[in-house]
Amino acid sequence: RCISVASLFDRSLRIYEEVQNPSGGKSPRILGQARWIRTPENPRSLLEIGLPGHVVSRTLWLETDNAENAPIELDQFEGFVPGANLLFQTRGSEPVELCYGNKNAGRPSYDLNLIAPQILASQKKEASVQGSPGDLTSPSAGRWTSAASWVFYGALVLVVGGLLWVIARLAPKSQQQ
């Protein structure tokens, strides 16, 4: 959304983002467009363009062609992103981990519609998300600390070295030795 104080104009506007194309460059992907007309009979001051689909980039571009007219001044930009609710059921007081942020992951398909009435009727508790998308710094993500990985890789080197020593001892010796 945005507004303009200009009193008379007729513009076509579009919102787009730049996305990576297969050749490695960037190309525009149009997300929405609208024609905005302001006349004394139609004093609509608010422009609203809905953005269907998924926005990939962090920067959106609003573009218009003023042609031979004076540029229109736009002000008070607002953007709205729909919120998401996550409804799930747990047993006990074990911590629940939510991993999110993988843009390549597909939408899961569960048989939740079989127990949806039970879940929707259960008592709700508000939860908060800590961290950022792709940030796996939860307690379970820290299971492999740097000390544990050194021990694991050290043991792996010892096992491989021991196996190589056994193979060398069991290998037939040549007649010159």
CSV table of N, CA and C in Angstrom, one decimal:
chain,number,residue,atom,x,y,z
A,1,ARG,N,0.8,-1.2,0.0
A,1,ARG,CA,0.0,0.0,0.0
A,1,ARG,C,0.9,1.2,0.0
A,2,CYS,N,0.4,2.3,-0.6
A,2,CYS,CA,1.0,3.6,-0.5
A,2,CYS,C,-0.1,4.6,-0.9
A,3,ILE,N,0.3,5.9,-0.7
A,3,ILE,CA,-0.7,7.0,-1.0
A,3,ILE,C,0.1,8.0,-1.9
A,4,SER,N,-0.7,8.8,-2.5
A,4,SER,CA,-0.1,9.9,-3.3
A,4,SER,C,-1.0,11.2,-3.0
A,5,VAL,N,-0.4,12.3,-2.9
A,5,VAL,CA,-1.1,13.6,-2.8
A,5,VAL,C,-1.4,14.2,-4.1
A,6,ALA,N,-0.9,13.7,-5.2
A,6,ALA,CA,-1.2,14.2,-6.5
A,6,ALA,C,-2.7,14.2,-6.8
A,7,SER,N,-3.2,15.2,-7.4
A,7,SER,CA,-4.6,15.3,-7.6
A,7,SER,C,-5.1,14.7,-9.0
A,8,LEU,N,-4.3,14.6,-9.9
A,8,LEU,CA,-4.7,14.1,-11.2
A,8,LEU,C,-3.6,13.3,-11.9
A,9,PHE,N,-3.9,12.0,-12.1
A,9,PHE,CA,-2.9,11.2,-12.8
A,9,PHE,C,-3.6,9.9,-13.2
A,10,ASP,N,-3.0,9.2,-14.1
A,10,ASP,CA,-3.4,7.8,-14.6
A,10,ASP,C,-2.1,7.1,-14.9
A,11,ARG,N,-1.8,6.1,-14.0
A,11,ARG,CA,-0.6,5.3,-14.1
A,11,ARG,C,-0.8,3.8,-14.0
A,12,SER,N,0.0,3.1,-14.7
A,12,SER,CA,0.0,1.6,-14.5
A,12,SER,C,1.3,1.4,-13.7
A,13,LEU,N,1.1,0.6,-12.6
A,13,LEU,CA,2.2,0.3,-11.7
A,13,LEU,C,2.4,-1.2,-11.6
A,14,ARG,N,3.6,-1.6,-11.4
A,14,ARG,CA,3.9,-3.1,-11.2
A,14,ARG,C,4.9,-3.2,-10.1
A,15,ILE,N,4.7,-4.3,-9.4
A,15,ILE,CA,5.7,-4.7,-8.3
A,15,ILE,C,6.4,-5.9,-8.8
A,16,TYR,N,7.7,-5.9,-8.7
A,16,TYR,CA,8.5,-7.1,-9.2
A,16,TYR,C,9.7,-7.3,-8.3
A,17,GLU,N,10.3,-8.5,-8.4
A,17,GLU,CA,11.5,-8.8,-7.7
A,17,GLU,C,12.5,-9.4,-8.7
A,18,GLU,N,13.7,-9.3,-8.4
A,18,GLU,CA,14.7,-9.8,-9.3
A,18,GLU,C,15.1,-11.2,-8.8
A,19,VAL,N,15.1,-12.2,-9.6
A,19,VAL,CA,15.4,-13.6,-9.2
A,19,VAL,C,16.5,-14.1,-10.1
A,20,GLN,N,17.2,-15.1,-9.6
A,20,GLN,CA,18.3,-15.7,-10.4
A,20,GLN,C,17.7,-16.5,-11.5
A,21,ASN,N,18.2,-16.4,-12.7
A,21,ASN,CA,17.8,-17.3,-13.8
A,21,ASN,C,18.8,-18.3,-14.1
A,22,PRO,N,18.5,-19.4,-14.9
A,22,PRO,CA,19.5,-20.5,-15.1
A,22,PRO,C,20.8,-20.1,-15.6
A,23,SER,N,20.9,-19.0,-16.4
A,23,SER,CA,22.2,-18.6,-16.9
A,23,SER,C,23.1,-17.8,-15.9
A,24,GLY,N,22.6,-17.7,-14.7
A,24,GLY,CA,23.3,-17.0,-13.6
A,24,GLY,C,23.0,-15.6,-13.4
A,25,GLY,N,22.4,-14.9,-14.3
A,25,GLY,CA,22.0,-13.5,-14.2
A,25,GLY,C,20.7,-13.4,-13.4
A,26,LYS,N,20.2,-12.1,-13.4
A,26,LYS,CA,19.0,-11.9,-12.7
A,26,LYS,C,18.0,-11.4,-13.7
A,27,SER,N,16.7,-11.8,-13.5
A,27,SER,CA,15.6,-11.3,-14.3
A,27,SER,C,14.5,-10.9,-13.5
A,28,PRO,N,13.6,-10.0,-13.9
A,28,PRO,CA,12.5,-9.6,-13.1
A,28,PRO,C,11.4,-10.6,-13.1
A,29,ARG,N,10.7,-10.8,-12.0
A,29,ARG,CA,9.5,-11.6,-11.9
A,29,ARG,C,8.4,-10.7,-11.3
A,30,ILE,N,7.4,-10.5,-12.2
A,30,ILE,CA,6.3,-9.6,-11.8
A,30,ILE,C,5.4,-10.3,-10.7
A,31,LEU,N,5.2,-9.6,-9.6
A,31,LEU,CA,4.4,-10.2,-8.5
A,31,LEU,C,3.0,-9.6,-8.5
A,32,GLY,N,2.8,-8.4,-9.0
A,32,GLY,CA,1.5,-7.8,-9.0
A,32,GLY,C,1.5,-6.5,-9.8
A,33,GLN,N,0.3,-6.1,-10.3
A,33,GLN,CA,0.3,-4.8,-11.1
A,33,GLN,C,-1.1,-4.3,-10.9
A,34,ALA,N,-1.2,-3.0,-11.1
A,34,ALA,CA,-2.5,-2.3,-11.0
A,34,ALA,C,-2.5,-1.0,-11.8
A,35,ARG,N,-3.7,-0.5,-12.2
A,35,ARG,CA,-3.8,0.8,-12.8
A,35,ARG,C,-4.4,1.7,-11.8
A,36,TRP,N,-3.8,2.9,-11.6
A,36,TRP,CA,-4.2,3.8,-10.6
A,36,TRP,C,-4.6,5.1,-11.3
A,37,ILE,N,-5.9,5.4,-11.2
A,37,ILE,CA,-6.4,6.6,-11.8
A,37,ILE,C,-7.0,7.6,-10.7
A,38,ARG,N,-6.5,8.8,-10.8
A,38,ARG,CA,-7.0,9.8,-9.8
A,38,ARG,C,-7.6,11.0,-10.6
A,39,THR,N,-8.9,11.3,-10.4
A,39,THR,CA,-9.5,12.4,-11.1
A,39,THR,C,-10.4,13.1,-10.0
A,40,PRO,N,-10.9,14.3,-10.2
A,40,PRO,CA,-11.7,14.9,-9.2
A,40,PRO,C,-13.0,14.1,-8.9
A,41,GLU,N,-13.5,13.3,-9.9
A,41,GLU,CA,-14.6,12.4,-9.6
A,41,GLU,C,-14.2,11.1,-8.9
A,42,ASN,N,-12.9,10.7,-9.0
A,42,ASN,CA,-12.4,9.5,-8.4
A,42,ASN,C,-11.2,9.8,-7.5
A,43,PRO,N,-11.4,10.3,-6.3
A,43,PRO,CA,-10.3,10.8,-5.5
A,43,PRO,C,-9.6,9.7,-4.7
A,44,ARG,N,-9.6,8.5,-5.2
A,44,ARG,CA,-8.9,7.4,-4.5
A,44,ARG,C,-7.5,7.7,-4.2
A,45,SER,N,-7.1,7.8,-3.0
A,45,SER,CA,-5.7,8.2,-2.6
A,45,SER,C,-4.8,7.0,-2.3
A,46,LEU,N,-5.4,5.8,-2.1
A,46,LEU,CA,-4.7,4.7,-1.6
A,46,LEU,C,-4.5,3.7,-2.8
A,47,LEU,N,-3.3,3.2,-3.0
A,47,LEU,CA,-3.0,2.2,-4.0
A,47,LEU,C,-2.7,0.9,-3.2
A,48,GLU,N,-3.4,-0.2,-3.6
A,48,GLU,CA,-3.2,-1.5,-3.0
A,48,GLU,C,-2.9,-2.5,-4.1
A,49,ILE,N,-1.8,-3.2,-4.0
A,49,ILE,CA,-1.5,-4.2,-4.9
A,49,ILE,C,-1.3,-5.5,-4.1
A,50,GLY,N,-2.1,-6.5,-4.4
A,50,GLY,CA,-1.9,-7.8,-3.7
A,50,GLY,C,-0.7,-8.6,-4.3
A,51,LEU,N,0.0,-9.3,-3.5
A,51,LEU,CA,1.1,-10.1,-4.0
A,51,LEU,C,0.8,-11.6,-3.9
A,52,PRO,N,0.3,-12.2,-4.9
A,52,PRO,CA,0.0,-13.6,-4.8
A,52,PRO,C,1.3,-14.5,-4.9
A,53,GLY,N,1.3,-15.6,-4.3
A,53,GLY,CA,2.4,-16.5,-4.4
A,53,GLY,C,3.5,-16.1,-3.4
A,54,HIS,N,4.6,-16.7,-3.6
A,54,HIS,CA,5.8,-16.7,-2.7
A,54,HIS,C,6.8,-15.6,-3.1
A,55,VAL,N,7.2,-14.7,-2.3
A,55,VAL,CA,8.2,-13.8,-2.6
A,55,VAL,C,9.6,-14.4,-2.2
A,56,VAL,N,10.5,-14.3,-3.2
A,56,VAL,CA,11.8,-15.0,-3.0
A,56,VAL,C,12.8,-14.0,-2.4
A,57,SER,N,12.9,-12.8,-3.0
A,57,SER,CA,14.0,-11.9,-2.7
A,57,SER,C,13.6,-11.0,-1.5
A,58,ARG,N,14.6,-10.3,-1.0
A,58,ARG,CA,14.3,-9.3,0.1
A,58,ARG,C,14.0,-7.9,-0.4
A,59,THR,N,14.1,-7.7,-1.7
A,59,THR,CA,13.9,-6.4,-2.2
A,59,THR,C,12.8,-6.4,-3.3
A,60,LEU,N,11.8,-5.6,-3.1
A,60,LEU,CA,10.7,-5.5,-4.1
A,60,LEU,C,10.9,-4.1,-4.8
A,61,TRP,N,10.5,-4.1,-6.1
A,61,TRP,CA,10.6,-2.9,-6.9
A,61,TRP,C,9.2,-2.5,-7.3
A,62,LEU,N,8.8,-1.2,-7.1
A,62,LEU,CA,7.6,-0.6,-7.6
A,62,LEU,C,8.0,0.2,-8.8
A,63,GLU,N,7.4,0.0,-9.9
A,63,GLU,CA,7.8,0.7,-11.1
A,63,GLU,C,6.5,1.2,-11.8
A,64,THR,N,6.7,2.4,-12.4
A,64,THR,CA,5.6,3.0,-13.2
A,64,THR,C,6.3,3.8,-14.3
A,65,ASP,N,5.6,4.1,-15.4
A,65,ASP,CA,6.1,4.9,-16.5
A,65,ASP,C,5.3,6.2,-16.5
A,66,ASN,N,6.0,7.2,-16.1
A,66,ASN,CA,5.3,8.6,-16.1
A,66,ASN,C,5.1,9.2,-17.5
A,67,ALA,N,5.7,8.6,-18.5
A,67,ALA,CA,5.7,9.1,-19.9
A,67,ALA,C,6.1,10.6,-19.8
A,68,GLU,N,5.3,11.5,-20.4
A,68,GLU,CA,5.7,12.9,-20.5
A,68,GLU,C,5.1,13.7,-19.3
A,69,ASN,N,4.5,13.0,-18.4
A,69,ASN,CA,3.9,13.6,-17.2
A,69,ASN,C,4.9,13.8,-16.1
A,70,ALA,N,4.6,14.7,-15.2
A,70,ALA,CA,5.4,14.9,-14.0
A,70,ALA,C,5.3,13.6,-13.1
A,71,PRO,N,6.4,13.2,-12.5
A,71,PRO,CA,6.4,12.0,-11.7
A,71,PRO,C,5.4,12.2,-10.5
A,72,ILE,N,4.7,11.2,-10.1
A,72,ILE,CA,3.8,11.3,-9.0
A,72,ILE,C,4.6,10.9,-7.7
A,73,GLU,N,4.3,11.7,-6.7
A,73,GLU,CA,5.0,11.4,-5.4
A,73,GLU,C,4.2,10.4,-4.6
A,74,LEU,N,4.9,9.4,-4.2
A,74,LEU,CA,4.3,8.3,-3.4
A,74,LEU,C,4.9,8.4,-2.0
A,75,ASP,N,4.0,8.0,-1.0
A,75,ASP,CA,4.4,8.2,0.4
A,75,ASP,C,3.7,7.1,1.2
A,76,GLN,N,4.1,6.9,2.5
A,76,GLN,CA,3.5,6.1,3.5
A,76,GLN,C,3.3,4.6,3.0
A,77,PHE,N,4.5,4.0,2.6
A,77,PHE,CA,4.4,2.6,2.1
A,77,PHE,C,4.2,1.7,3.3
A,78,GLU,N,3.4,0.7,3.0
A,78,GLU,CA,3.1,-0.4,4.0
A,78,GLU,C,3.1,-1.7,3.3
A,79,GLY,N,3.7,-2.7,3.9
A,79,GLY,CA,3.6,-4.1,3.4
A,79,GLY,C,3.1,-5.0,4.5
A,80,PHE,N,2.3,-5.9,4.1
A,80,PHE,CA,1.7,-6.9,5.0
A,80,PHE,C,2.1,-8.3,4.6
A,81,VAL,N,2.6,-9.0,5.6
A,81,VAL,CA,3.0,-10.4,5.3
A,81,VAL,C,2.1,-11.3,6.2
A,82,PRO,N,1.4,-12.2,5.6
A,82,PRO,CA,0.5,-13.1,6.4
A,82,PRO,C,1.3,-13.9,7.4
A,83,GLY,N,0.7,-13.9,8.6
A,83,GLY,CA,1.3,-14.7,9.7
A,83,GLY,C,0.9,-16.2,9.5
A,84,ALA,N,1.7,-17.0,10.2
A,84,ALA,CA,1.4,-18.5,10.1
A,84,ALA,C,1.1,-19.0,11.5
A,85,ASN,N,0.2,-19.8,11.6
A,85,ASN,CA,-0.1,-20.5,12.9
A,85,ASN,C,0.3,-22.0,12.7
A,86,LEU,N,1.0,-22.5,13.7
A,86,LEU,CA,1.4,-23.9,13.7
A,86,LEU,C,0.6,-24.6,14.9
A,87,LEU,N,-0.1,-25.6,14.6
A,87,LEU,CA,-0.9,-26.3,15.6
A,87,LEU,C,-0.4,-27.7,15.6
A,88,PHE,N,0.0,-28.2,16.8
A,88,PHE,CA,0.5,-29.5,17.0
A,88,PHE,C,0.2,-30.0,18.4
A,89,GLN,N,0.4,-31.3,18.6
A,89,GLN,CA,0.1,-31.9,19.8
A,89,GLN,C,1.3,-32.6,20.3
A,90,THR,N,1.6,-32.5,21.6
A,90,THR,CA,2.8,-33.2,22.2
A,90,THR,C,2.4,-34.0,23.4
A,91,ARG,N,3.2,-34.8,23.8
A,91,ARG,CA,3.0,-35.6,25.0
A,91,ARG,C,4.1,-35.3,26.0
A,92,GLY,N,3.7,-35.1,27.2
A,92,GLY,CA,4.7,-34.8,28.2
A,92,GLY,C,5.3,-33.4,28.2
A,93,SER,N,6.4,-33.2,28.8
A,93,SER,CA,7.0,-31.9,28.9
A,93,SER,C,8.3,-31.8,28.2
A,94,GLU,N,8.6,-32.7,27.3
A,94,GLU,CA,9.8,-32.7,26.5
A,94,GLU,C,9.8,-31.4,25.6
A,95,PRO,N,11.0,-30.8,25.4
A,95,PRO,CA,11.1,-29.7,24.5
A,95,PRO,C,10.8,-30.1,23.1
A,96,VAL,N,10.1,-29.2,22.4
A,96,VAL,CA,9.8,-29.5,21.0
A,96,VAL,C,10.7,-28.6,20.1
A,97,GLU,N,11.3,-29.2,19.1
A,97,GLU,CA,12.1,-28.4,18.2
A,97,GLU,C,11.5,-28.2,16.9
A,98,LEU,N,11.5,-27.1,16.3
A,98,LEU,CA,11.0,-26.7,15.0
A,98,LEU,C,12.2,-26.3,14.1
A,99,CYS,N,12.4,-27.0,13.1
A,99,CYS,CA,13.5,-26.6,12.1
A,99,CYS,C,12.8,-26.1,10.9
A,100,TYR,N,13.1,-24.9,10.5
A,100,TYR,CA,12.5,-24.2,9.4
A,100,TYR,C,13.5,-23.4,8.6
A,101,GLY,N,13.1,-23.0,7.5
A,101,GLY,CA,14.0,-22.1,6.7
A,101,GLY,C,14.5,-22.8,5.4
A,102,ASN,N,14.2,-24.1,5.2
A,102,ASN,CA,14.7,-24.7,4.0
A,102,ASN,C,13.7,-24.4,2.9
A,103,LYS,N,14.1,-23.5,2.0
A,103,LYS,CA,13.2,-23.1,0.9
A,103,LYS,C,13.0,-24.2,-0.1
A,104,ASN,N,13.8,-25.2,-0.2
A,104,ASN,CA,13.6,-26.3,-1.1
A,104,ASN,C,12.8,-27.4,-0.6
A,105,ALA,N,12.4,-27.4,0.7
A,105,ALA,CA,11.6,-28.5,1.2
A,105,ALA,C,10.2,-28.3,0.7
A,106,GLY,N,9.6,-29.5,0.4
A,106,GLY,CA,8.2,-29.5,0.0
A,106,GLY,C,7.2,-29.4,1.1
A,107,ARG,N,6.0,-29.2,0.8
A,107,ARG,CA,4.9,-29.2,1.9
A,107,ARG,C,4.7,-30.6,2.3
A,108,PRO,N,4.7,-30.9,3.7
A,108,PRO,CA,4.5,-32.2,4.2
A,108,PRO,C,3.0,-32.6,4.0
A,109,SER,N,2.8,-33.9,3.9
A,109,SER,CA,1.5,-34.5,3.7
A,109,SER,C,1.3,-35.5,4.8
A,110,TYR,N,0.5,-35.2,5.9
A,110,TYR,CA,0.3,-36.0,7.0
A,110,TYR,C,-1.2,-36.4,7.0
A,111,ASP,N,-1.6,-37.4,7.8
A,111,ASP,CA,-3.0,-37.8,7.9
A,111,ASP,C,-3.6,-37.0,9.1
A,112,LEU,N,-3.3,-35.8,9.2
A,112,LEU,CA,-3.8,-35.0,10.3
A,112,LEU,C,-5.3,-34.7,10.2
A,113,ASN,N,-5.8,-34.8,9.0
A,113,ASN,CA,-7.3,-34.6,8.9
A,113,ASN,C,-8.1,-35.6,9.7
A,114,LEU,N,-7.5,-36.8,10.0
A,114,LEU,CA,-8.1,-37.8,10.7
A,114,LEU,C,-8.3,-37.4,12.2
A,115,ILE,N,-7.4,-36.6,12.7
A,115,ILE,CA,-7.5,-36.2,14.1
A,115,ILE,C,-7.7,-34.7,14.3
A,116,ALA,N,-7.9,-34.0,13.2
A,116,ALA,CA,-8.1,-32.5,13.3
A,116,ALA,C,-9.1,-32.1,14.3
A,117,PRO,N,-10.3,-32.7,14.4
A,117,PRO,CA,-11.2,-32.2,15.4
A,117,PRO,C,-10.6,-32.3,16.8
A,118,GLN,N,-9.9,-33.4,17.1
A,118,GLN,CA,-9.3,-33.6,18.4
A,118,GLN,C,-8.2,-32.5,18.7
A,119,ILE,N,-7.4,-32.2,17.7
A,119,ILE,CA,-6.4,-31.2,17.9
A,119,ILE,C,-7.0,-29.8,18.1
A,120,LEU,N,-8.0,-29.5,17.2
A,120,LEU,CA,-8.6,-28.2,17.3
A,120,LEU,C,-9.4,-28.0,18.6
A,121,ALA,N,-9.9,-29.0,19.2
A,121,ALA,CA,-10.6,-28.9,20.5
A,121,ALA,C,-9.7,-28.9,21.7
A,122,SER,N,-8.4,-29.3,21.6
A,122,SER,CA,-7.6,-29.4,22.7
A,122,SER,C,-7.2,-28.0,23.2
A,123,GLN,N,-6.6,-28.0,24.4
A,123,GLN,CA,-6.2,-26.7,25.1
A,123,GLN,C,-5.0,-26.2,24.3
A,124,LYS,N,-5.0,-24.9,24.0
A,124,LYS,CA,-3.9,-24.3,23.3
A,124,LYS,C,-2.9,-23.6,24.2
A,125,LYS,N,-1.7,-23.6,23.9
A,125,LYS,CA,-0.6,-22.9,24.6
A,125,LYS,C,0.2,-22.1,23.6
A,126,GLU,N,0.5,-20.9,24.0
A,126,GLU,CA,1.3,-20.1,23.0
A,126,GLU,C,2.8,-20.5,23.1
A,127,ALA,N,3.4,-20.6,22.0
A,127,ALA,CA,4.9,-20.9,22.0
A,127,ALA,C,5.6,-19.8,21.2
A,128,SER,N,6.9,-19.7,21.5
A,128,SER,CA,7.7,-18.7,20.7
A,128,SER,C,8.8,-19.4,20.0
A,129,VAL,N,9.2,-18.8,18.9
A,129,VAL,CA,10.3,-19.4,18.1
A,129,VAL,C,11.6,-18.6,18.5
A,130,GLN,N,12.6,-19.4,18.8
A,130,GLN,CA,13.9,-18.7,19.1
A,130,GLN,C,14.9,-19.0,17.9
A,131,GLY,N,15.7,-18.1,17.6
A,131,GLY,CA,16.7,-18.3,16.5
A,131,GLY,C,16.1,-17.7,15.2
A,132,SER,N,16.8,-18.1,14.2
A,132,SER,CA,16.4,-17.6,12.8
A,132,SER,C,16.3,-18.7,11.9
A,133,PRO,N,15.7,-18.6,10.7
A,133,PRO,CA,15.6,-19.7,9.8
A,133,PRO,C,16.9,-20.3,9.5
A,134,GLY,N,17.0,-21.6,9.5
A,134,GLY,CA,18.2,-22.2,9.2
A,134,GLY,C,19.2,-22.3,10.4
A,135,ASP,N,18.9,-21.6,11.5
A,135,ASP,CA,19.7,-21.6,12.7
A,135,ASP,C,19.4,-22.8,13.5
A,136,LEU,N,20.3,-23.8,13.5
A,136,LEU,CA,20.1,-25.0,14.2
A,136,LEU,C,21.0,-25.0,15.5
A,137,THR,N,20.8,-24.1,16.4
A,137,THR,CA,21.6,-24.0,17.6
A,137,THR,C,20.8,-24.5,18.8
A,138,SER,N,19.9,-25.4,18.5
A,138,SER,CA,19.0,-26.0,19.6
A,138,SER,C,19.9,-27.0,20.3
A,139,PRO,N,19.4,-27.5,21.5
A,139,PRO,CA,20.1,-28.5,22.3
A,139,PRO,C,20.5,-29.7,21.5
A,140,SER,N,19.6,-30.2,20.6
A,140,SER,CA,20.0,-31.4,19.9
A,140,SER,C,21.0,-31.1,18.8
A,141,ALA,N,21.0,-29.9,18.3
A,141,ALA,CA,21.9,-29.6,17.2
A,141,ALA,C,23.3,-29.5,17.8
A,142,GLY,N,23.5,-29.3,19.1
A,142,GLY,CA,24.8,-29.2,19.7
A,142,GLY,C,25.3,-30.5,20.2
A,143,ARG,N,24.7,-31.6,19.8
A,143,ARG,CA,25.1,-33.0,20.2
A,143,ARG,C,26.5,-33.3,19.8
A,144,TRP,N,26.9,-32.8,18.6
A,144,TRP,CA,28.2,-33.0,18.1
A,144,TRP,C,29.1,-31.8,18.3
A,145,THR,N,29.5,-31.6,19.5
A,145,THR,CA,30.4,-30.5,19.8
A,145,THR,C,31.7,-30.7,19.1
A,146,SER,N,32.6,-29.7,19.2
A,146,SER,CA,33.9,-29.9,18.5
A,146,SER,C,34.7,-31.0,19.2
A,147,ALA,N,34.6,-31.1,20.5
A,147,ALA,CA,35.4,-32.1,21.2
A,147,ALA,C,34.9,-33.5,20.8
A,148,ALA,N,33.6,-33.7,20.7
A,148,ALA,CA,33.0,-35.0,20.4
A,148,ALA,C,33.4,-35.3,18.9
A,149,SER,N,33.5,-34.4,18.0
A,149,SER,CA,33.8,-34.7,16.7
A,149,SER,C,35.3,-35.1,16.6
A,150,TRP,N,36.2,-34.4,17.4
A,150,TRP,CA,37.6,-34.8,17.4
A,150,TRP,C,37.8,-36.2,17.9
A,151,VAL,N,37.0,-36.6,18.9
A,151,VAL,CA,37.1,-38.0,19.4
A,151,VAL,C,36.6,-39.0,18.4
A,152,PHE,N,35.5,-38.6,17.7
A,152,PHE,CA,35.0,-39.5,16.7
A,152,PHE,C,36.0,-39.7,15.6
A,153,TYR,N,36.5,-38.6,15.0
A,153,TYR,CA,37.4,-38.7,13.9
A,153,TYR,C,38.7,-39.3,14.3
A,154,GLY,N,39.2,-39.1,15.6
A,154,GLY,CA,40.4,-39.8,16.1
A,154,GLY,C,40.2,-41.3,16.1
A,155,ALA,N,39.0,-41.7,16.7
A,155,ALA,CA,38.8,-43.1,16.7
A,155,ALA,C,38.7,-43.7,15.3
A,156,LEU,N,38.1,-43.0,14.4
A,156,LEU,CA,38.0,-43.5,13.0
A,156,LEU,C,39.4,-43.6,12.4
A,157,VAL,N,40.3,-42.7,12.6
A,157,VAL,CA,41.6,-42.8,12.1
A,157,VAL,C,42.3,-44.0,12.7
A,158,LEU,N,42.2,-44.3,14.0
A,158,LEU,CA,42.8,-45.4,14.7
A,158,LEU,C,42.3,-46.8,14.1
A,159,VAL,N,41.0,-46.8,13.9
A,159,VAL,CA,40.4,-48.1,13.3
A,159,VAL,C,40.9,-48.3,11.9
A,160,VAL,N,40.9,-47.3,11.1
A,160,VAL,CA,41.4,-47.4,9.7
A,160,VAL,C,42.8,-47.8,9.7
A,161,GLY,N,43.6,-47.2,10.5
A,161,GLY,CA,45.1,-47.5,10.6
A,161,GLY,C,45.3,-49.0,11.1
A,162,GLY,N,44.5,-49.4,12.1
A,162,GLY,CA,44.6,-50.8,12.5
A,162,GLY,C,44.2,-51.8,11.4
A,163,LEU,N,43.2,-51.5,10.7
A,163,LEU,CA,42.8,-52.4,9.6
A,163,LEU,C,43.8,-52.4,8.5
A,164,LEU,N,44.5,-51.3,8.2
A,164,LEU,CA,45.6,-51.3,7.2
A,164,LEU,C,46.7,-52.1,7.7
A,165,TRP,N,47.0,-52.1,9.0
A,165,TRP,CA,48.1,-52.8,9.6
A,165,TRP,C,47.8,-54.3,9.5
A,166,VAL,N,46.6,-54.7,9.8
A,166,VAL,CA,46.2,-56.2,9.7
A,166,VAL,C,46.3,-56.6,8.3
A,167,ILE,N,45.8,-55.8,7.3
A,167,ILE,CA,45.9,-56.2,5.9
A,167,ILE,C,47.3,-56.4,5.5
A,168,ALA,N,48.2,-55.5,5.9
A,168,ALA,CA,49.6,-55.6,5.6
A,168,ALA,C,50.3,-56.8,6.1
A,169,ARG,N,49.9,-57.2,7.3
A,169,ARG,CA,50.5,-58.4,8.0
A,169,ARG,C,49.9,-59.7,7.3
A,170,LEU,N,48.7,-59.7,6.8
A,170,LEU,CA,48.1,-60.9,6.2
A,170,LEU,C,48.4,-61.0,4.7
A,171,ALA,N,48.9,-60.0,4.1
A,171,ALA,CA,49.1,-60.0,2.7
A,171,ALA,C,50.3,-60.9,2.4
A,172,PRO,N,50.3,-61.7,1.3
A,172,PRO,CA,51.4,-62.6,1.0
A,172,PRO,C,52.6,-61.8,0.7
A,173,LYS,N,53.8,-62.3,1.2
A,173,LYS,CA,55.0,-61.6,1.0
A,173,LYS,C,55.6,-62.1,-0.4
A,174,SER,N,56.3,-61.2,-1.1
A,174,SER,CA,56.9,-61.6,-2.3
A,174,SER,C,58.2,-62.5,-2.1
A,175,GLN,N,58.7,-63.2,-3.1
A,175,GLN,CA,59.8,-64.1,-2.9
A,175,GLN,C,61.1,-63.4,-2.5
A,176,GLN,N,61.2,-62.1,-2.9
A,176,GLN,CA,62.5,-61.4,-2.6
A,176,GLN,C,62.5,-61.0,-1.2
A,177,GLN,N,61.4,-60.9,-0.5
A,177,GLN,CA,61.5,-60.5,0.9
A,177,GLN,C,61.7,-61.8,1.7
